[in-house]
Short mmCIF file of C-alpha atoms in Angstrom, two decimals:
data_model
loop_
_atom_site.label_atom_id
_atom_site.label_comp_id
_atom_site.label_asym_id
_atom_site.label_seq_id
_atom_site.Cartn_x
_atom_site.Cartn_y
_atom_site.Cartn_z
CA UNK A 1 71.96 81.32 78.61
CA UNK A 2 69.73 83.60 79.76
CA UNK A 3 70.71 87.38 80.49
CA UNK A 4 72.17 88.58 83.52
CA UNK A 5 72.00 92.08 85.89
CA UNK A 6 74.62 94.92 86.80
CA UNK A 7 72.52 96.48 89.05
CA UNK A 8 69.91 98.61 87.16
CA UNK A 9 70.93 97.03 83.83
CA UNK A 10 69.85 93.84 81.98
CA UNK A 11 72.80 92.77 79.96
CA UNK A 12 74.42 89.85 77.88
CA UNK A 13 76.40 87.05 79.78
CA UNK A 14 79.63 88.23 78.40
CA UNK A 15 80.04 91.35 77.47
CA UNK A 16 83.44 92.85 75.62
CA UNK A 17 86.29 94.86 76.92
CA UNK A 18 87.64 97.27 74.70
CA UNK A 19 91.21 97.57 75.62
CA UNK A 20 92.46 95.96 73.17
CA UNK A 21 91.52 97.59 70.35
CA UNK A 22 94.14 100.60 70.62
CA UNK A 23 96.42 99.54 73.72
CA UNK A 24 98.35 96.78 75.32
CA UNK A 25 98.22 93.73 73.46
CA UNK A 26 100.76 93.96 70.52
CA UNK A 27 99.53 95.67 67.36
CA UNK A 28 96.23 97.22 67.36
CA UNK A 29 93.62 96.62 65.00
CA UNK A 30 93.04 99.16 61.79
CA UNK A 31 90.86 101.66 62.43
CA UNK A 32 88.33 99.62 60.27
CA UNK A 33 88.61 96.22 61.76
CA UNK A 34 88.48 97.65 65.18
CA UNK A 35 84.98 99.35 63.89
CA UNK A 36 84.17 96.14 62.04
CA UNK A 37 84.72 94.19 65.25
CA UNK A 38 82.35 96.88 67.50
CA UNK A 39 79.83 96.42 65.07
CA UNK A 40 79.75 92.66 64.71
CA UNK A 41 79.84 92.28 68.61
CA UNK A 42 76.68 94.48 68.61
CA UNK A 43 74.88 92.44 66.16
CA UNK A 44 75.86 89.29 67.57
CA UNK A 45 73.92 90.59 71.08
CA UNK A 46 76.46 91.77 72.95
CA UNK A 47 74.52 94.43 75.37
CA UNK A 48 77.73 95.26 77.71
CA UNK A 49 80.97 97.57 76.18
CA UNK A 50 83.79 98.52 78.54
CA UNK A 51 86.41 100.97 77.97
CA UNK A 52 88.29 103.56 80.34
CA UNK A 53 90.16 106.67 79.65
CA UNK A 54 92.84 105.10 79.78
CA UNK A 55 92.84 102.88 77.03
CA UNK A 56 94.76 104.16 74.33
CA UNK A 57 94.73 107.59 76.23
CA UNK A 58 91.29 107.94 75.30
CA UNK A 59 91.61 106.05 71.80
CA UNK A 60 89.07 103.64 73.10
CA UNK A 61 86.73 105.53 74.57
CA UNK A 62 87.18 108.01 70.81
CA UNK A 63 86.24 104.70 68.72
CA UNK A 64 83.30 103.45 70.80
CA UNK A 65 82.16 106.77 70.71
CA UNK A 66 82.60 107.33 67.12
CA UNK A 67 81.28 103.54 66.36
CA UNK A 68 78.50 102.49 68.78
CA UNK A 69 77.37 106.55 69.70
CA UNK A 70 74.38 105.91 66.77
CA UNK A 71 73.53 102.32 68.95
CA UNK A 72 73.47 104.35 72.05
CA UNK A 73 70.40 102.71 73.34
CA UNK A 74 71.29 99.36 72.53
CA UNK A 75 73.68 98.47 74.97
CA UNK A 76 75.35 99.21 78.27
CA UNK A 77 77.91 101.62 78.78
CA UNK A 78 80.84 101.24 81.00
CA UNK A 79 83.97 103.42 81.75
CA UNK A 80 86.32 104.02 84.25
CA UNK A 81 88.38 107.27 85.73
CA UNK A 82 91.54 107.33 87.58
CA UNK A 83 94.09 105.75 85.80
CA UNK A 84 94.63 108.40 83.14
CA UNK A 85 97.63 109.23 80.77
CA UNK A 86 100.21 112.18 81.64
CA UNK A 87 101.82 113.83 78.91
CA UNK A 88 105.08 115.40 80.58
CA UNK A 89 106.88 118.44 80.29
CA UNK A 90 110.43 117.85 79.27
CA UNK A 91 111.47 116.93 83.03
CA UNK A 92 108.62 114.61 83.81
CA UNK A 93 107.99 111.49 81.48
CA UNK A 94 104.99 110.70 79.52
CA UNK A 95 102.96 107.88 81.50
CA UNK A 96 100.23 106.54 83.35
CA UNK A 97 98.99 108.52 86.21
CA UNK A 98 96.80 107.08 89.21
CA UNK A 99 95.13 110.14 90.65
CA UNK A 100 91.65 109.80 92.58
CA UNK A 101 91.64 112.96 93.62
CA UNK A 102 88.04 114.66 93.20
CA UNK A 103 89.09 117.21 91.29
CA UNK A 104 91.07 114.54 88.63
CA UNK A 105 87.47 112.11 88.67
CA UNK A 106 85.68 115.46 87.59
CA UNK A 107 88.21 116.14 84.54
CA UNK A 108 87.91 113.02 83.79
CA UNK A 109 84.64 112.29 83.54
CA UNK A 110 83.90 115.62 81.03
CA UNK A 111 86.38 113.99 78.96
CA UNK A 112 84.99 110.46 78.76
CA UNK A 113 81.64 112.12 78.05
CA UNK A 114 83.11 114.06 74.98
CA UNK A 115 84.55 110.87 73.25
CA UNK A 116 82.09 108.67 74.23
CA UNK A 117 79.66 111.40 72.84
CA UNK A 118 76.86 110.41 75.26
CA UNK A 119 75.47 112.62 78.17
CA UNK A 120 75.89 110.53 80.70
CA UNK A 121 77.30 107.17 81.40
CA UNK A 122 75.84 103.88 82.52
CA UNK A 123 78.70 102.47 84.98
CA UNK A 124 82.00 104.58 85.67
CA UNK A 125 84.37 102.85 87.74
CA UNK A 126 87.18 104.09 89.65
CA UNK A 127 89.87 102.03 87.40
CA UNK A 128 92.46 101.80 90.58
CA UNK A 129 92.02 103.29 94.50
CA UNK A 130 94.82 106.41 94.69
CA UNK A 131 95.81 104.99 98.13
CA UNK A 132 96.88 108.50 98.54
CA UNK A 133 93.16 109.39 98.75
CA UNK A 134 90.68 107.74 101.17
CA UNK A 135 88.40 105.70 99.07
CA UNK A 136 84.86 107.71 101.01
CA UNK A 137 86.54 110.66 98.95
CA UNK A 138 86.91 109.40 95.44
CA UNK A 139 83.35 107.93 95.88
CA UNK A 140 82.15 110.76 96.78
CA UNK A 141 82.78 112.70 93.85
CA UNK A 142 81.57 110.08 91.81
CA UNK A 143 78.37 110.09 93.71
CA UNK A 144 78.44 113.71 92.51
CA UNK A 145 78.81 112.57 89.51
CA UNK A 146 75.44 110.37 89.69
CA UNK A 147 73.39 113.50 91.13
CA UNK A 148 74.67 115.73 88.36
CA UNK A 149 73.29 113.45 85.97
CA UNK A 150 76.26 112.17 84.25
CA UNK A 151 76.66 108.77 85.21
CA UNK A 152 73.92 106.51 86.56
CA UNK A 153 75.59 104.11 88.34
CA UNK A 154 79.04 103.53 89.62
CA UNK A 155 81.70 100.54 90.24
CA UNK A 156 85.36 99.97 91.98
CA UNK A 157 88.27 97.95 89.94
CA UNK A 158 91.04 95.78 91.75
CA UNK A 159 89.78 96.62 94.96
CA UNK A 160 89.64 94.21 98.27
CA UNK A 161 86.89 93.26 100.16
CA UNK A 162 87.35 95.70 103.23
CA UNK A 163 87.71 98.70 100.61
CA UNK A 164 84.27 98.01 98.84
CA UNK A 165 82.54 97.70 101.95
CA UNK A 166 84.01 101.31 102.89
CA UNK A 167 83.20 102.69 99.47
CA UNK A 168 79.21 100.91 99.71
CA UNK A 169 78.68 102.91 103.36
CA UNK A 170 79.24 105.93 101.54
CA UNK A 171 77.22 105.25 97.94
CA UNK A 172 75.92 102.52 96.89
CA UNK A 173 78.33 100.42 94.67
CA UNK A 174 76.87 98.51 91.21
CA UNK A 175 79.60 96.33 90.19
CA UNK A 176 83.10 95.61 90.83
CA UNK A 177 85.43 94.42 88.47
CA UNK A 178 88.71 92.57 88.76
CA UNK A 179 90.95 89.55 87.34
CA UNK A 180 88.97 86.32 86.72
CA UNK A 181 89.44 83.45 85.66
CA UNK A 182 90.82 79.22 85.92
CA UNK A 183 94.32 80.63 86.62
CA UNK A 184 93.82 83.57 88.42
CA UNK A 185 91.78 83.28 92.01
CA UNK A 186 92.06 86.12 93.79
CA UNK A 187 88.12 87.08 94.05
CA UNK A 188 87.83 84.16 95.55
CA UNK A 189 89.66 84.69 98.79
CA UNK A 190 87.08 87.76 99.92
CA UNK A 191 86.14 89.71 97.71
CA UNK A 192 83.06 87.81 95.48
CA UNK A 193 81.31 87.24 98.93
CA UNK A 194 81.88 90.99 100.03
CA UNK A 195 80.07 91.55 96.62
CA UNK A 196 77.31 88.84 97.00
CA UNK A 197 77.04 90.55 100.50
CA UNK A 198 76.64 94.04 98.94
CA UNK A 199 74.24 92.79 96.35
CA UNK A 200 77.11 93.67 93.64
CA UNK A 201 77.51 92.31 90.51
CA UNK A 202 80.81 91.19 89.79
CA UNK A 203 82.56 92.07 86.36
CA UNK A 204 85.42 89.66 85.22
CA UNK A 205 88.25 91.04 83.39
CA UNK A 206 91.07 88.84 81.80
CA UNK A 207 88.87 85.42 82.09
CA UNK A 208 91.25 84.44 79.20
CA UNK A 209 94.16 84.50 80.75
CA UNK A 210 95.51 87.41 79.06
CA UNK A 211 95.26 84.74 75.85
CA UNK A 212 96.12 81.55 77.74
CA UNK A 213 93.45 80.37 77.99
CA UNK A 214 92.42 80.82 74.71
CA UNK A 215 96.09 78.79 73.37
CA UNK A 216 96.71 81.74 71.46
CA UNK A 217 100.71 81.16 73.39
CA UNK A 218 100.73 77.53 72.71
CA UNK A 219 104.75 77.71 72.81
CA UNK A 220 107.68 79.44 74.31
CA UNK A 221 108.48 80.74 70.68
CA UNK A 222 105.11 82.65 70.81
CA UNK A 223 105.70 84.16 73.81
CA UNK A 224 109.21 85.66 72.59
CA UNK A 225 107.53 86.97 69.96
CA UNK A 226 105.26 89.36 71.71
CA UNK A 227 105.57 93.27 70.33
CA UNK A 228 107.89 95.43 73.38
CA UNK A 229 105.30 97.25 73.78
CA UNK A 230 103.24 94.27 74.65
CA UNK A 231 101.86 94.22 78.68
CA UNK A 232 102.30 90.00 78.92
CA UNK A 233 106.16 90.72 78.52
CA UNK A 234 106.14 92.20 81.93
CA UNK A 235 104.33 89.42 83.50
CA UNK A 236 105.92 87.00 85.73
CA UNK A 237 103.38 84.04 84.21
CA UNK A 238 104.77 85.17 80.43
CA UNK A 239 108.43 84.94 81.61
CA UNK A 240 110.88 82.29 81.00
CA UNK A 241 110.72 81.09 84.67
CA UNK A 242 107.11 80.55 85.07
CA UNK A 243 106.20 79.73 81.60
CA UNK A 244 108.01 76.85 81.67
CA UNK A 245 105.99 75.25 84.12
CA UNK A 246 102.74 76.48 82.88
CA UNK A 247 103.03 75.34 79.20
CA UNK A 248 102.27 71.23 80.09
CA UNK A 249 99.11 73.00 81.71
CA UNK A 250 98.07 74.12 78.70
CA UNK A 251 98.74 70.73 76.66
CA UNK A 252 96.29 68.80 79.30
CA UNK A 253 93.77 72.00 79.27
CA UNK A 254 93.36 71.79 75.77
CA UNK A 255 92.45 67.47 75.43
CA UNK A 256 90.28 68.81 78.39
CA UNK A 257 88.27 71.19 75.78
CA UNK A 258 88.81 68.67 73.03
CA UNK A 259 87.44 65.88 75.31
CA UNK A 260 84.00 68.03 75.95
CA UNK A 261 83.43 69.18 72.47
CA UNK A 262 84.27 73.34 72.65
CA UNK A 263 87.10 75.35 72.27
CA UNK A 264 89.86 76.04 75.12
CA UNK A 265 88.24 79.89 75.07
CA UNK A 266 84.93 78.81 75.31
CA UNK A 267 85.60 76.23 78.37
CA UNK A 268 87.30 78.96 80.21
CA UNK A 269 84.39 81.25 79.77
CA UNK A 270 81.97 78.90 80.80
CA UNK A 271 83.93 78.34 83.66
CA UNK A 272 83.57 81.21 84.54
CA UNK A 273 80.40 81.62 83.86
CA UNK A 274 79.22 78.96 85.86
CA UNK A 275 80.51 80.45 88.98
CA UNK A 276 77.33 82.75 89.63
CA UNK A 277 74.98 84.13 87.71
CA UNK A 278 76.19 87.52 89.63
CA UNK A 279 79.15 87.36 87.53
CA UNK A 280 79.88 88.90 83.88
CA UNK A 281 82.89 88.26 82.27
CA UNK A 282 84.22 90.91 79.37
CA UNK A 283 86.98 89.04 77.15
CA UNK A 284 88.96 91.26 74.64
CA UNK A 285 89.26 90.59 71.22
CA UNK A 286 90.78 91.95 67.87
CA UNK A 287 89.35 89.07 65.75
CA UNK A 288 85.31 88.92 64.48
CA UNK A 289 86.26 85.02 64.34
CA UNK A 290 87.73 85.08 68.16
CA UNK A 291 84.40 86.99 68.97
CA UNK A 292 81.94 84.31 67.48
CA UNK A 293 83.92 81.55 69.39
CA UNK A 294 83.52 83.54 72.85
CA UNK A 295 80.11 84.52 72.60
CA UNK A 296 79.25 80.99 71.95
CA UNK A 297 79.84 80.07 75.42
CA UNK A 298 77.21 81.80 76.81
CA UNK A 299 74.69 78.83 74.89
CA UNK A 300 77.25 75.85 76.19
CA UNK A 301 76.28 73.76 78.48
CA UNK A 302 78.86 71.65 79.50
CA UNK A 303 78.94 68.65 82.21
CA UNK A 304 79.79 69.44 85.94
CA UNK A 305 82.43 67.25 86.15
CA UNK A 306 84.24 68.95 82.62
CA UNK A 307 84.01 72.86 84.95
CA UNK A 308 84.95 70.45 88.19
CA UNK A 309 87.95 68.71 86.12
CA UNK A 310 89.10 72.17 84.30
CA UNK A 311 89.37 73.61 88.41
CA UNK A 312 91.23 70.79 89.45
CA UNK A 313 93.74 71.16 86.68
CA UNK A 314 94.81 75.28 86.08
CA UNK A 315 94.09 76.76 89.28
CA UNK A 316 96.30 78.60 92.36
CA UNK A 317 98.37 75.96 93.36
CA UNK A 318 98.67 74.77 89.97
CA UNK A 319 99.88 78.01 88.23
CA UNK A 320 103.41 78.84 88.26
CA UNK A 321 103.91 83.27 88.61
CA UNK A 322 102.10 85.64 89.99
CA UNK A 323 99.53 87.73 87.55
CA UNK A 324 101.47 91.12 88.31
CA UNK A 325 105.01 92.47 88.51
CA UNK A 326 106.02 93.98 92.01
CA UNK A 327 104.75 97.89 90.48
CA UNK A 328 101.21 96.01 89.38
CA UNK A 329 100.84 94.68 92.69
CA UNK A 330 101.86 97.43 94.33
CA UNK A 331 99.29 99.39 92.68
CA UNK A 332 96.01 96.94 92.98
CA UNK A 333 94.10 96.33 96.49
CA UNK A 334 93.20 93.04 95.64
CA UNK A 335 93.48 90.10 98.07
CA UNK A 336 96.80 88.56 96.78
CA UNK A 337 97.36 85.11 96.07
CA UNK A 338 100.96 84.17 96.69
CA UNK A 339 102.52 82.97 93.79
#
């Protein structure tokens, strides 16, 4: 499959997201398998690398830095600013802080730079819109950003339709990047024609299902055994009420994949792939094996009717939950899809 564009930048069809290698998903890596795993993505072609400050509380952004920093002008670079960690002070607790303030996007951003030991970065995405900020004043400092040299282009996550086209009028957006994949839909509903409007490449996150997709969950037992610390345990599509009705999904998704001749992770990528060559989906990984089987996708060609068929069966009416928890949603802009 040939390459595709985020604005400025040629890059591969499917790219990697790097939260996983410090933060969310169970047990992280070691420090040498997550470098292993960098390295083999690299040499395998893979020309897009997404992190945020956020990840790991700048763990992510440390390692890339520390890893790919020699390979600097091998790939693409991508970020994102507002969502950071707060420490606390004895009265406040240690957490995740949404802040889009200007002032927060500068700090930010001089931090990225340091870990990521680069002078400037490609894309830098606001990770979530402070609604406590208008959105004309977050971009606006990271169109300061741009002038000052330190990031070349910039990007929105988990925003709707109405608040990109606010953010474009005041610089111009690159890419915007949100949930995507067979079972979750929510581009769909405004926000991938606001982009194909804009001329804005779209960047899908999750188009694994958080692991669904993949069957790396293939039973109830699996699910229970999730780390505490693990994000799917506070997701209503990981919980004993929806998961239940999601699991025979999974048993008819995967003769689906079996049927064509590729993996359940590859068929969801291609899925998603095949939905516009505007769009570039970043999967996560911990595994050099998991890696090989996703990047393999982007050289499948599979029949119409196996994408039209894989649609019909995990999709928004079909799916039983909603992606987030109430405080998720509350904090995305996202069209919603009612579970």
């Amino acid at each position: 499959m040939q390459a595709r564009r985020i604005g400025p930048f040629t890059v591969s069809p499917i790219g990697l997201g790097c939260m996983n290698l410090c933060h969310a998903y169970g047990t992280p890596p070691t420090e040498q398998d997550a470098e292993r795993l960098l390295l083999a993505a690299l040499d395998m072609g893979v020309t897009h690398f997404d992190t945020a400050a956020l990840y790991g509380f700048g763990a992510s952004e440390s390692l890339v830095g520390r890893v790919l920093g020699p390979h600097r002008q091998r790939f693409t670079l991508a970020s994102k600013c507002g969502m950071t960690h707060e420490a606390g002070d004895g009265t406040v607790a240690p957490g995740r802080v949404i802040d889009g303030s200007p002032e927060s996007i500068r700090a930010t951003c001089e931090g990225s730079l340091r870990r990521l030991k680069t002078d400037v970065i490609d894309l830098y995405y606001l990770h979530r819109w402070d609604k406590r900020v208008p959105i004309e004043d977050s971009v606006g400092a990271l169109a300061d950003l741009v002038r000052a040299g330190k990031v070349r282009t910039i990007g929105l996550s988990e925003v709707s339709a109405a608040t990109l086209r606010r953010a474009h009028a005041v610089h111009p957006i690159t890419a915007l990047q949100t949930e995507y994949s067979l079972w979750t839909r929510n581009p769909e509903l405004a926000v991938l024609q606001a982009c194909r409007d804009l001329g804005v490449a779209f960047v899908a996150f999750s188009p694994l299902g958080r692991g669904y997709l993949a069957d790396a969950l293939p039973s109830w037992d699996d699910v229970q055994a999730l780390p505490d610390k693990d994000i799917r345990r506070a997701m209503p599509r990981f919980g004993a009420e929806h998961f239940a009705g999601n699991l025979p999904l999974l048993a008819q998704y995967r003769a689906l994949a079996a049927e064509a001749g590729c993996t359940p992770a590859q068929l969801a990528l291609a899925w998603v792939l095949a939905q516009g060559d505007d769009i570039v989906p970043i999967p996560g990984t911990r595994s050099v094996a998991h890696l090989k089987d996703d990047l393999a996708a982007w050289d499948l060609q599979l029949p119409a009717d196996v994408l039209q068929r894989a649609g019909e069966l995990i999709n928004t009416a079909t799916v039983s939950g909603h992606r987030y928890a109430k405080q998720g949603r509350r904090e995305v802009d996202t069209e919603d899809v009612a579970a």
